[in-house]
Amino acid sequence: MGDPRLLYAISICVLFASGKFLVSLYKARRMIIEWKKRGMRMPPHHPLFGHLLVARDILSAFPKDAHPLYFPIQIRRKYPEVGPLFYIDLWPFSDPFLVVASPFAAHQLIQEHPQPKADVVRNFMYPLTKNHDLITMEGQMWKEWRNVYNPGFSAGHLIKLVPEIVKQVSTFCEVLEEHVNADDMFYLEKVTISLTIDVIGIVTLGTDFNAQRSENDFVSAIRNMILWLPSGSELNPFEQFNLLRPFAHWYYTRRMDRYLSTEIDSCYLSHKGLNNNPSSPHQNSKTIIGLAIDKYLEGKQIVESTNTLDPVFKSFATSQMKGLILAGHGTTANTICYVYYMLSTHPSSLKLVREEHAAIFGTNTASAIIEDPHLLNQLPYTLAVIKETLRLFPADASPRKGSTSFFLKDDISGLSYPTQNCMVWSMPQAIHREPLYWPQPDTFLPERWLTAPDDPLHPVKGAWRAFEFGPRNCVGQELSMLEMKIVLVMTLRRFDVRGVFEEWEGVAKKRPGNVNGEKGYQ
């Protein structure tokens, strides 16, 4: 027999936890039920299970590796009466959230009355940057640091770095050529991620990570760190409370910070004219961190004999670099893959792109780009292909915090949606496939971007939100678009890229799957 006092204590704890759970459940469900009574739109809501049954039915038809952001799109299609603004209640797995699939409501949330980033974003970034990054900073601190980095990400500055980007893309072409010669099946994303990491290393730090050809300590650390970051969507409690996670965060952060500390110090010494190493990549560097140091030190009284960088700036700059590299490499790499995929399944579009490239660049593409980078601005159909791909496969969403004082107005129904105790989720994935704003929403139509304003296909203003709008739009969008143009110009006439999903499913013993009829999905 066990100690009755211990059993009593355990019973009390279980009862207390159960009671707390039931009270929280009641509060969460009651809030949504009250809003439903007031006419707020949502799919069928169960008083006990909320929308968990709806989620089960929809997600069970998805491939297991499909991105959860497809979920709101499927709700909108299964229950069209909900309109472009609706609540989803998945408590206890997440707080209730308000899905924003309307560009007009997104304008209110992101631009007109910008709301702070949701906790799920801050929790994701904290282990990497301690929230000292442009993604999660707020208020005056964000304004100051955005001002520091704006010069380095401007189109005028990035065009000067085109030769370095071309060099990295040339290596990418060599890697693809090796796969052609080997006649093998390979993960294209792994190759494009290595490319984009190399590009962002050169552009931000003036450092060639050489990830396309070898192992690099920083690249290895950040790629492993990503696997340990909390996504906020883990349903398995062993994933949510993995005891190894804090150790992994400490270990990989230490490796990244040590590497970046050396690089930032070298850049600062070059800025001061104290770097005596002629082979240093930071000599005469026009990198983003170099311009950031210039901007930060502008107007400050710096003692000439000071050979060390302000530790506060250095700490923040290190965090900012990690945030920029994290946000900048994966999204661009994935979009390049989706462009290849869409063109491989739409040969008429591929033909038009190739003809455009031949007319502008001739046969010696790399030399032509380096000699006149502004030729990259003369590619209207290529730009249309990129924008249409980003419409169908946007890189990210923008979850924001709700509050008691902030309401979203639906321009269709006229209803004002409360946001208290909610995550308000502006979802380009849903906005970009919303039939109210996009004719033939699932069809790849680059031509829609070349139409006159009175054409039914012409995009609705504000409905394309791949990089978001307003002062907090993506700081790296110019770099991403520039890099993608260079990659496409240098590869599309040289290589034929095709998906081999059936062969891969056979090798991986994976059940065939698709989303919205597409084998290629997020």
XYZ file of C-alpha atoms in Angstrom:
522
model
C 0.000 0.000 0.000
C 1.253 3.477 -0.841
C 1.414 6.335 1.597
C -2.208 7.642 1.814
C -0.937 11.187 2.282
C 0.953 10.996 -1.022
C -2.129 9.601 -2.794
C -4.212 12.373 -1.262
C -1.742 15.031 -2.427
C -1.685 13.584 -5.948
C -5.503 13.483 -6.009
C -5.680 17.126 -4.954
C -3.209 18.116 -7.707
C -5.156 16.164 -10.331
C -8.437 17.740 -9.232
C -6.897 21.211 -9.243
C -5.399 20.733 -12.723
C -8.655 19.280 -14.038
C -10.646 22.136 -12.565
C -8.312 24.733 -14.050
C -8.518 23.012 -17.441
C -12.310 22.922 -17.376
C -12.554 26.605 -16.388
C -10.187 27.605 -19.204
C -12.147 25.427 -21.642
C -15.418 27.039 -20.584
C -14.006 30.562 -20.993
C -12.548 29.836 -24.433
C -15.704 28.195 -25.773
C -18.040 30.771 -24.183
C -16.212 33.657 -25.857
C -16.556 32.131 -29.332
C -20.190 31.090 -28.712
C -21.041 34.674 -27.680
C -19.449 36.057 -30.828
C -21.328 33.501 -32.925
C -24.612 34.690 -31.381
C -23.694 38.241 -32.412
C -23.388 37.135 -36.035
C -19.611 36.759 -36.306
C -18.670 34.300 -39.047
C -17.069 30.920 -38.402
C -17.414 27.286 -39.495
C -19.780 25.009 -37.493
C -18.762 25.309 -33.837
C -19.208 22.549 -31.252
C -19.809 23.784 -27.680
C -17.364 21.195 -26.288
C -14.865 20.552 -29.094
C -14.896 23.973 -30.735
C -13.509 23.599 -34.258
C -11.360 20.568 -33.458
C -13.786 18.282 -35.299
C -13.711 20.553 -38.341
C -9.927 20.508 -38.210
C -9.888 16.723 -37.971
C -12.125 16.316 -41.017
C -10.164 18.778 -43.175
C -6.640 17.831 -42.133
C -7.311 14.105 -42.505
C -7.616 14.651 -46.264
C -4.229 16.412 -46.406
C -0.813 14.826 -46.833
C 0.866 14.645 -43.431
C 3.668 16.960 -44.528
C 1.362 19.702 -45.897
C 1.737 23.098 -44.219
C -0.987 23.908 -41.635
C -1.582 27.259 -43.367
C -3.605 25.394 -46.005
C -6.199 24.738 -43.280
C -7.944 28.163 -43.409
C -8.093 28.022 -47.225
C -9.919 24.703 -47.081
C -12.322 26.030 -44.416
C -13.162 28.962 -46.693
C -13.877 26.571 -49.555
C -15.851 24.024 -47.568
C -17.868 26.708 -45.795
C -18.072 29.647 -48.243
C -20.647 31.365 -46.047
C -17.921 32.294 -43.522
C -16.572 34.966 -45.860
C -13.008 36.342 -45.798
C -13.009 36.983 -42.018
C -13.754 34.144 -39.619
C -12.806 32.692 -36.247
C -11.185 29.306 -35.603
C -11.277 27.809 -32.095
C -8.684 25.080 -31.568
C -8.233 25.486 -27.822
C -6.372 23.904 -25.961
C -3.855 23.510 -28.804
C -3.833 27.247 -29.519
C -5.639 30.408 -28.579
C -8.641 31.195 -30.785
C -7.606 33.092 -33.883
C -9.241 35.363 -36.391
C -8.348 34.479 -39.979
C -7.876 37.483 -42.255
C -8.391 36.535 -45.900
C -9.350 40.039 -47.020
C -6.842 42.643 -48.272
C -9.018 45.389 -46.819
C -8.982 43.867 -43.340
C -5.252 43.132 -43.701
C -4.717 46.832 -44.464
C -6.428 47.723 -41.177
C -4.327 45.206 -39.230
C -0.912 45.806 -40.810
C -0.959 49.381 -42.104
C -3.806 51.532 -40.805
C -3.673 50.411 -37.164
C -0.581 48.175 -36.998
C -0.805 45.637 -34.203
C 2.202 44.055 -32.461
C 3.503 40.658 -33.520
C 1.826 37.683 -31.869
C 3.508 35.787 -29.051
C 3.946 32.731 -31.282
C 6.362 34.763 -33.444
C 8.244 36.145 -30.465
C 8.501 32.685 -28.887
C 9.858 31.253 -32.128
C 12.544 33.915 -32.528
C 13.543 34.314 -28.865
C 15.997 31.378 -28.603
C 17.817 32.674 -31.688
C 17.807 36.450 -31.180
C 16.372 37.183 -27.721
C 13.845 39.216 -29.768
C 16.541 41.725 -30.725
C 15.570 41.431 -34.390
C 13.562 43.394 -36.940
C 10.887 40.692 -37.016
C 9.833 40.993 -33.368
C 11.062 44.412 -32.197
C 8.382 47.040 -31.614
C 8.111 50.815 -31.250
C 11.053 53.185 -31.231
C 13.656 50.431 -30.957
C 12.354 48.843 -34.148
C 12.366 52.215 -35.948
C 15.989 52.887 -34.988
C 17.222 49.476 -36.138
C 15.171 49.482 -39.321
C 16.763 52.848 -40.110
C 20.199 51.291 -39.515
C 19.583 48.487 -42.021
C 17.550 50.278 -44.692
C 20.591 51.590 -46.638
C 22.085 48.127 -47.042
C 18.847 46.640 -48.396
C 18.052 49.472 -50.805
C 17.820 48.627 -54.516
C 20.492 51.202 -55.313
C 22.994 49.521 -53.014
C 22.150 45.922 -53.891
C 22.697 46.511 -57.590
C 26.373 47.143 -56.757
C 26.619 43.634 -55.325
C 25.344 41.914 -58.481
C 28.818 40.610 -59.506
C 29.142 38.798 -56.158
C 25.665 37.318 -56.506
C 26.437 36.191 -60.077
C 29.551 34.450 -58.784
C 27.497 32.442 -56.287
C 24.852 31.597 -58.897
C 27.644 30.386 -61.225
C 28.623 27.887 -58.535
C 24.952 26.898 -58.296
C 24.966 26.211 -62.053
C 28.056 24.036 -61.655
C 26.302 22.020 -58.943
C 23.258 21.518 -61.164
C 25.549 20.475 -64.049
C 27.099 17.824 -61.823
C 23.642 16.415 -61.094
C 22.877 16.409 -64.820
C 26.047 14.412 -65.498
C 25.218 12.018 -62.670
C 21.646 11.648 -63.983
C 20.419 11.385 -60.412
C 17.310 12.350 -58.484
C 17.985 14.940 -55.781
C 16.315 17.382 -53.417
C 16.358 20.707 -55.235
C 15.560 22.591 -52.028
C 18.831 21.478 -50.422
C 20.752 22.944 -53.347
C 18.803 26.226 -53.435
C 19.138 26.661 -49.657
C 22.919 26.331 -49.920
C 22.888 28.927 -52.698
C 20.759 31.455 -50.820
C 22.840 31.037 -47.658
C 25.977 31.811 -49.659
C 24.344 34.864 -51.234
C 23.100 36.295 -47.961
C 26.496 35.658 -46.350
C 28.222 37.690 -49.061
C 25.627 40.474 -49.037
C 25.254 40.865 -45.275
C 28.741 40.065 -43.963
C 31.022 39.970 -46.987
C 31.688 36.359 -46.000
C 31.647 33.433 -48.398
C 30.170 30.585 -46.360
C 30.857 28.275 -49.327
C 27.845 26.222 -48.256
C 27.404 24.957 -51.803
C 30.740 23.178 -51.726
C 31.689 22.497 -48.122
C 30.653 22.512 -44.490
C 30.653 25.793 -42.582
C 30.384 26.030 -38.805
C 27.918 28.931 -38.807
C 25.726 27.417 -41.525
C 25.691 24.069 -39.764
C 24.772 25.741 -36.466
C 21.900 27.843 -37.816
C 20.438 24.986 -39.873
C 20.475 22.742 -36.813
C 19.136 25.537 -34.619
C 16.102 25.902 -36.882
C 15.167 22.294 -36.174
C 15.041 23.066 -32.448
C 13.074 26.311 -32.592
C 9.537 26.061 -31.127
C 7.026 26.206 -33.979
C 4.062 26.738 -31.672
C 2.092 24.092 -33.569
C 3.424 20.889 -32.006
C 0.523 18.744 -30.828
C 2.782 16.099 -29.313
C 3.581 17.119 -25.684
C 6.967 15.401 -25.924
C 7.818 17.806 -28.751
C 6.508 20.821 -26.842
C 8.502 20.046 -23.705
C 11.610 18.415 -25.094
C 14.170 18.526 -22.280
C 17.049 18.649 -24.772
C 15.760 21.833 -26.415
C 17.328 24.369 -23.995
C 20.721 22.645 -24.301
C 20.467 22.628 -28.109
C 19.558 26.332 -28.090
C 22.558 27.172 -25.901
C 24.988 25.050 -27.927
C 24.047 26.272 -31.403
C 23.622 29.889 -30.304
C 27.112 29.826 -28.805
C 28.575 28.571 -32.089
C 26.736 31.175 -34.154
C 27.583 34.073 -31.846
C 31.281 33.130 -31.764
C 31.444 33.054 -35.561
C 29.510 36.293 -36.071
C 31.504 38.090 -33.380
C 34.716 37.538 -35.325
C 33.144 38.653 -38.608
C 31.593 41.822 -37.139
C 34.860 42.756 -35.389
C 36.749 42.347 -38.667
C 34.227 44.532 -40.458
C 34.544 47.219 -37.775
C 38.340 47.213 -37.952
C 38.118 47.620 -41.719
C 35.727 50.506 -41.178
C 38.314 52.117 -38.881
C 41.146 51.379 -41.306
C 42.786 49.124 -38.713
C 42.420 45.787 -40.487
C 45.921 45.011 -41.754
C 44.935 41.738 -43.385
C 44.793 42.450 -47.143
C 42.974 39.156 -47.758
C 40.152 40.031 -45.367
C 36.802 39.989 -47.169
C 35.820 43.117 -45.267
C 38.468 45.335 -46.859
C 36.630 48.060 -48.827
C 33.476 46.135 -47.990
C 30.070 47.477 -49.010
C 28.193 44.850 -47.074
C 24.952 45.368 -45.184
C 26.709 45.057 -41.807
C 29.325 47.547 -43.006
C 26.671 50.085 -43.965
C 24.862 49.367 -40.699
C 28.035 50.214 -38.764
C 28.381 53.403 -40.807
C 24.801 54.378 -40.064
C 25.064 53.522 -36.376
C 28.277 55.485 -35.875
C 26.994 58.445 -37.868
C 27.192 61.495 -35.622
C 28.652 59.564 -32.680
C 31.852 60.702 -31.000
C 34.279 57.832 -31.574
C 37.727 57.989 -30.061
C 40.280 57.257 -32.772
C 42.156 54.822 -30.568
C 39.035 52.749 -29.917
C 39.614 49.415 -31.617
C 36.566 47.645 -30.239
C 32.958 48.039 -31.240
C 30.340 49.252 -28.781
C 29.307 45.965 -27.042
C 25.612 46.934 -27.016
C 25.603 47.535 -30.760
C 27.624 44.390 -31.360
C 25.199 42.270 -29.325
C 22.192 43.655 -31.173
C 23.943 43.433 -34.550
C 24.745 39.769 -33.903
C 21.102 39.049 -33.158
C 19.985 41.043 -36.194
C 22.333 39.107 -38.470
C 20.958 35.793 -37.225
C 17.411 37.014 -37.782
C 18.168 38.314 -41.278
C 19.945 35.127 -42.334
C 17.162 32.963 -40.918
C 14.391 34.938 -42.637
C 16.285 35.551 -45.846
C 17.578 32.202 -47.003
C 14.742 29.711 -46.671
C 11.954 31.776 -48.210
C 13.935 32.679 -51.330
C 15.230 29.120 -51.712
C 11.713 27.693 -51.555
C 10.332 30.218 -54.022
C 13.043 29.335 -56.566
C 11.939 25.693 -56.294
C 8.302 26.598 -56.840
C 9.162 28.733 -59.884
C 10.968 25.767 -61.438
C 8.002 23.552 -60.594
C 5.374 25.882 -62.083
C 7.370 26.448 -65.268
C 7.976 22.720 -65.666
C 4.200 22.152 -65.585
C 3.414 25.172 -67.790
C 5.648 24.848 -70.888
C 4.070 27.799 -72.688
C 5.132 30.115 -69.838
C 8.620 28.574 -69.823
C 8.899 29.269 -73.562
C 7.992 32.937 -73.071
C 10.498 33.354 -70.243
C 13.296 31.820 -72.282
C 12.494 34.050 -75.227
C 12.589 37.116 -72.988
C 15.976 36.119 -71.578
C 17.426 35.443 -75.007
C 16.260 38.834 -76.293
C 17.749 40.766 -73.364
C 20.947 38.857 -72.514
C 22.013 36.936 -75.610
C 24.266 33.937 -75.108
C 26.819 35.144 -72.530
C 24.361 35.697 -69.712
C 26.652 36.114 -66.692
C 28.882 38.667 -68.443
C 25.868 40.611 -69.675
C 24.424 40.828 -66.145
C 27.714 42.010 -64.656
C 28.287 44.575 -67.406
C 24.800 46.043 -67.058
C 22.861 44.869 -63.985
C 20.001 47.215 -64.869
C 19.055 44.812 -67.665
C 17.431 42.796 -64.879
C 14.775 45.531 -64.721
C 13.755 44.809 -68.324
C 12.133 41.436 -67.609
C 8.378 42.026 -67.262
C 7.351 38.440 -67.954
C 10.005 36.992 -65.629
C 8.797 39.343 -62.904
C 5.213 38.251 -63.598
C 6.238 34.593 -63.223
C 7.918 35.294 -59.867
C 4.953 37.295 -58.553
C 2.452 34.669 -59.690
C 4.504 31.941 -58.031
C 4.605 33.955 -54.812
C 0.858 34.411 -55.088
C 0.310 30.663 -55.147
C 3.109 29.826 -52.703
C 3.662 32.830 -50.399
C 6.535 32.393 -48.001
C 4.955 33.368 -44.700
C 2.006 34.797 -42.781
C 1.716 37.705 -40.354
C 0.138 36.781 -36.995
C -0.612 39.757 -34.736
C -1.896 40.241 -31.205
C -5.515 41.157 -30.685
C -6.708 43.577 -28.003
C -9.887 44.795 -26.329
C -9.696 48.104 -28.209
C -9.019 46.768 -31.708
C -11.792 45.589 -34.037
C -11.546 44.513 -37.665
C -14.302 45.655 -39.979
C -15.437 43.322 -42.749
C -15.930 45.408 -45.900
C -18.459 42.867 -47.241
C -20.793 42.251 -44.288
C -20.056 45.459 -42.407
C -19.526 43.465 -39.203
C -16.867 44.564 -36.691
C -14.904 41.591 -35.374
C -13.537 41.699 -31.785
C -9.913 40.608 -31.412
C -9.483 40.358 -27.629
C -7.802 37.141 -26.433
C -7.225 36.191 -30.071
C -4.365 35.868 -32.466
C -5.258 37.869 -35.583
C -3.704 36.102 -38.526
C -3.252 37.927 -41.828
C -2.731 35.001 -44.198
C -1.384 35.689 -47.693
C -1.983 31.986 -48.375
C -5.730 32.599 -47.996
C -5.834 36.124 -49.456
C -3.904 35.042 -52.561
C -6.403 32.252 -53.330
C -9.570 34.131 -52.389
C -12.016 33.982 -55.372
C -13.476 37.377 -54.404
C -10.215 39.036 -55.441
C -8.539 36.562 -57.794
C -10.308 35.064 -60.830
C -9.169 31.460 -61.337
C -7.384 31.531 -57.961
C -5.660 28.138 -58.290
C -4.482 28.690 -61.867
C -0.927 29.765 -62.677
C -1.479 32.872 -64.845
C 1.550 35.171 -65.067
C -0.388 37.173 -67.657
C -2.628 38.601 -64.935
C 0.314 40.810 -63.923
C 0.573 42.291 -67.422
C -3.080 43.273 -67.831
C -4.642 46.736 -67.964
C -6.444 48.006 -64.830
C -9.869 47.449 -66.416
C -9.145 43.796 -67.193
C -11.030 41.306 -64.939
C -7.739 39.485 -64.328
C -5.954 42.611 -63.087
C -4.908 42.162 -59.431
C -6.956 44.002 -56.814
C -4.912 46.666 -55.049
C -3.397 45.290 -51.849
C -4.419 41.685 -52.551
C -0.831 40.531 -53.243
C 0.955 40.507 -49.901
C 3.992 38.277 -50.430
C 6.273 40.787 -48.670
C 3.515 42.648 -46.804
C 2.952 46.403 -46.941
C 3.547 49.388 -44.738
C 6.610 50.401 -42.741
C 7.093 46.823 -41.491
C 7.216 45.235 -44.916
C 9.990 42.721 -45.571
C 13.321 44.567 -45.423
C 14.927 41.949 -47.685
C 12.396 41.924 -50.520
C 14.659 43.779 -52.964
C 17.454 41.271 -52.354
C 15.082 38.327 -52.739
C 13.655 39.556 -56.050
C 17.110 40.434 -57.388
C 18.533 37.041 -56.481
C 15.602 35.166 -58.005
C 15.877 37.083 -61.278
C 19.594 36.309 -61.557
C 19.029 32.618 -60.793
C 16.285 32.286 -63.401
C 18.175 34.202 -66.081
C 21.283 32.057 -65.590
C 19.546 28.673 -65.398
C 16.279 28.497 -67.335
C 17.877 28.317 -70.789
C 20.603 25.987 -69.590
C 18.602 23.394 -67.655
C 15.291 21.566 -67.815
C 13.966 21.009 -64.307
C 11.137 18.550 -63.692
C 9.484 17.037 -60.660
C 9.795 13.277 -60.179
C 7.168 12.851 -57.481
C 6.122 9.325 -58.408
C 9.706 8.047 -58.421
C 10.434 9.778 -55.115
C 7.279 8.398 -53.505
C 8.418 4.932 -54.533
C 11.906 5.376 -53.104
C 10.716 7.097 -49.920
C 7.758 4.685 -49.594
C 5.541 7.716 -49.186
C 1.809 7.656 -49.801
C 0.937 9.711 -52.917
C -0.551 13.056 -51.987
C -1.540 16.420 -53.379
C -3.092 19.684 -52.267
C -5.609 21.428 -54.494
C -4.661 18.970 -57.221
C -0.973 19.896 -57.114
C 1.820 17.407 -56.412
C 4.000 20.354 -55.468
C 2.697 21.926 -52.258
C 3.974 23.753 -49.212
